[in-house]
Tab-separated table of C-alpha atoms in Angstrom:
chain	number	residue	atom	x	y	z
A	287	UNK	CA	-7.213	6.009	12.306
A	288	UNK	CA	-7.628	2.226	12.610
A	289	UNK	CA	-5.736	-0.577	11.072
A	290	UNK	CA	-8.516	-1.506	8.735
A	291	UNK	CA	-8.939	2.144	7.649
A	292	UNK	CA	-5.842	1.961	6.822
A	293	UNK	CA	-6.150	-1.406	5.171
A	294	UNK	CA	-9.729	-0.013	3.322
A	295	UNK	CA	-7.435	3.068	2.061
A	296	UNK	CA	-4.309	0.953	0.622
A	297	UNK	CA	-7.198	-1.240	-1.161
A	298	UNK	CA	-8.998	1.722	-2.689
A	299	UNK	CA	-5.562	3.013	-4.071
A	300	UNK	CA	-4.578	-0.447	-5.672
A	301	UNK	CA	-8.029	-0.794	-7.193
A	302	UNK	CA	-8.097	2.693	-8.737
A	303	UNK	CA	-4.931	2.416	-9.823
A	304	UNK	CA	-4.300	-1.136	-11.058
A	305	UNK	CA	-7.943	-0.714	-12.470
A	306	UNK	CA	-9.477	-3.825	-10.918
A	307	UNK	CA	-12.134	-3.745	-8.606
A	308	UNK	CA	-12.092	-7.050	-7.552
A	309	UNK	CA	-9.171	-6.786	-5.711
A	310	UNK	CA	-9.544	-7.565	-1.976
A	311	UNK	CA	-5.998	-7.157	0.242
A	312	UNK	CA	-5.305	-8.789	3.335
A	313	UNK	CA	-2.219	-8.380	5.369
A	314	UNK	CA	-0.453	-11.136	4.178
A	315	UNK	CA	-1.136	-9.825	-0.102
A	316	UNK	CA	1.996	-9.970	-1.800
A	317	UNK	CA	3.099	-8.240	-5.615
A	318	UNK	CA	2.824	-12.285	-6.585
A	319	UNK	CA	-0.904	-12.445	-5.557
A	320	UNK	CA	-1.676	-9.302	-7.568
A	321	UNK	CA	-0.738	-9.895	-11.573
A	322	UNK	CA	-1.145	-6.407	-12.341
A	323	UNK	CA	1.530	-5.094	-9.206
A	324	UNK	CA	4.615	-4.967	-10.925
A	325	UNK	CA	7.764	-2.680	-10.496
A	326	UNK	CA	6.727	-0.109	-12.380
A	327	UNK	CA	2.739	0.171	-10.705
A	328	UNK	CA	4.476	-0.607	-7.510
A	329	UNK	CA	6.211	3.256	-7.700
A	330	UNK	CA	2.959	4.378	-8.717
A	331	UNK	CA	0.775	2.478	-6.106
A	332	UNK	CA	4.053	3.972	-3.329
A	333	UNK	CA	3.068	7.552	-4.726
A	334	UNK	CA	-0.519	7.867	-4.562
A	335	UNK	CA	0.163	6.228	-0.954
A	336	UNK	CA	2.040	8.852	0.171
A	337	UNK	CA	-0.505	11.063	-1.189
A	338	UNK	CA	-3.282	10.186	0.616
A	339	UNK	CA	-1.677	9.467	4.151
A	340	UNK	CA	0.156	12.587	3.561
A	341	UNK	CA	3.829	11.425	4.327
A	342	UNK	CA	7.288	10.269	2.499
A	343	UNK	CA	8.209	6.623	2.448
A	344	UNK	CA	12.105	6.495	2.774
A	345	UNK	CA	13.584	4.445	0.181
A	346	UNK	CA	14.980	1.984	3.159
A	347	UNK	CA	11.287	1.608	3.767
A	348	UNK	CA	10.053	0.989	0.135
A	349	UNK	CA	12.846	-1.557	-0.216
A	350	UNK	CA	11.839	-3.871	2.801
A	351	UNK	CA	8.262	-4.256	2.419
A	352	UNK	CA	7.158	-7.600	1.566
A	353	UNK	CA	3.147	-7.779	2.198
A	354	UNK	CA	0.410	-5.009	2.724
A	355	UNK	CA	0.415	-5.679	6.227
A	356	UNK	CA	4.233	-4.323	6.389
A	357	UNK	CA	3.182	-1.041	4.290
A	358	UNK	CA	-0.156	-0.620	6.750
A	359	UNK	CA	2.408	-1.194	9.650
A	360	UNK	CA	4.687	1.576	8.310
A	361	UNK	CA	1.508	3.930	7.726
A	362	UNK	CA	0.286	3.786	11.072
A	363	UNK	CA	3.218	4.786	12.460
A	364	UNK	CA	4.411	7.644	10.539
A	365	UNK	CA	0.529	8.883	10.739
A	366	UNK	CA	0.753	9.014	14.351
């Protein structure tokens, strides 16, 4: 799997569940370019992550990210 698969899969989870399909993410997207990420859709947006890439963040993990590009990072390399 490719970075932008990855990228294309993280999207598809934020739009679904922050039910807004304009949302486009880039590397650099942050929870202050997205008014609907907040705390609480951030554990939900985590979940259904996990979900599809079939894996466990580790709470060390969750606490560190600061863009999607960080969370794509961390994908990749538990997926391989």
């Amino acid at each position: 799997m490719q970075m932008e698969e990855i990228l294309k899969g993280v999207q598809d989870i934020f739009i679904d569940v922050l039910e807004d399909d304009d949302i486009v993410l880039n590397y650099n997207t942050t929870a202050d370019d997205i008014k609907e990420w907040d705390s609480l859709n951030h554990v939900v947006l985590i979940v259904e992550i996990e979900k599809k890439f079939k894996f466990k963040f580790k709470l060390e993990e969750i606490q560190s990210f600061r863009n999607i590009g960080e969370i794509c990072d961390n994908i990749l390399v538990k997926i391989y």
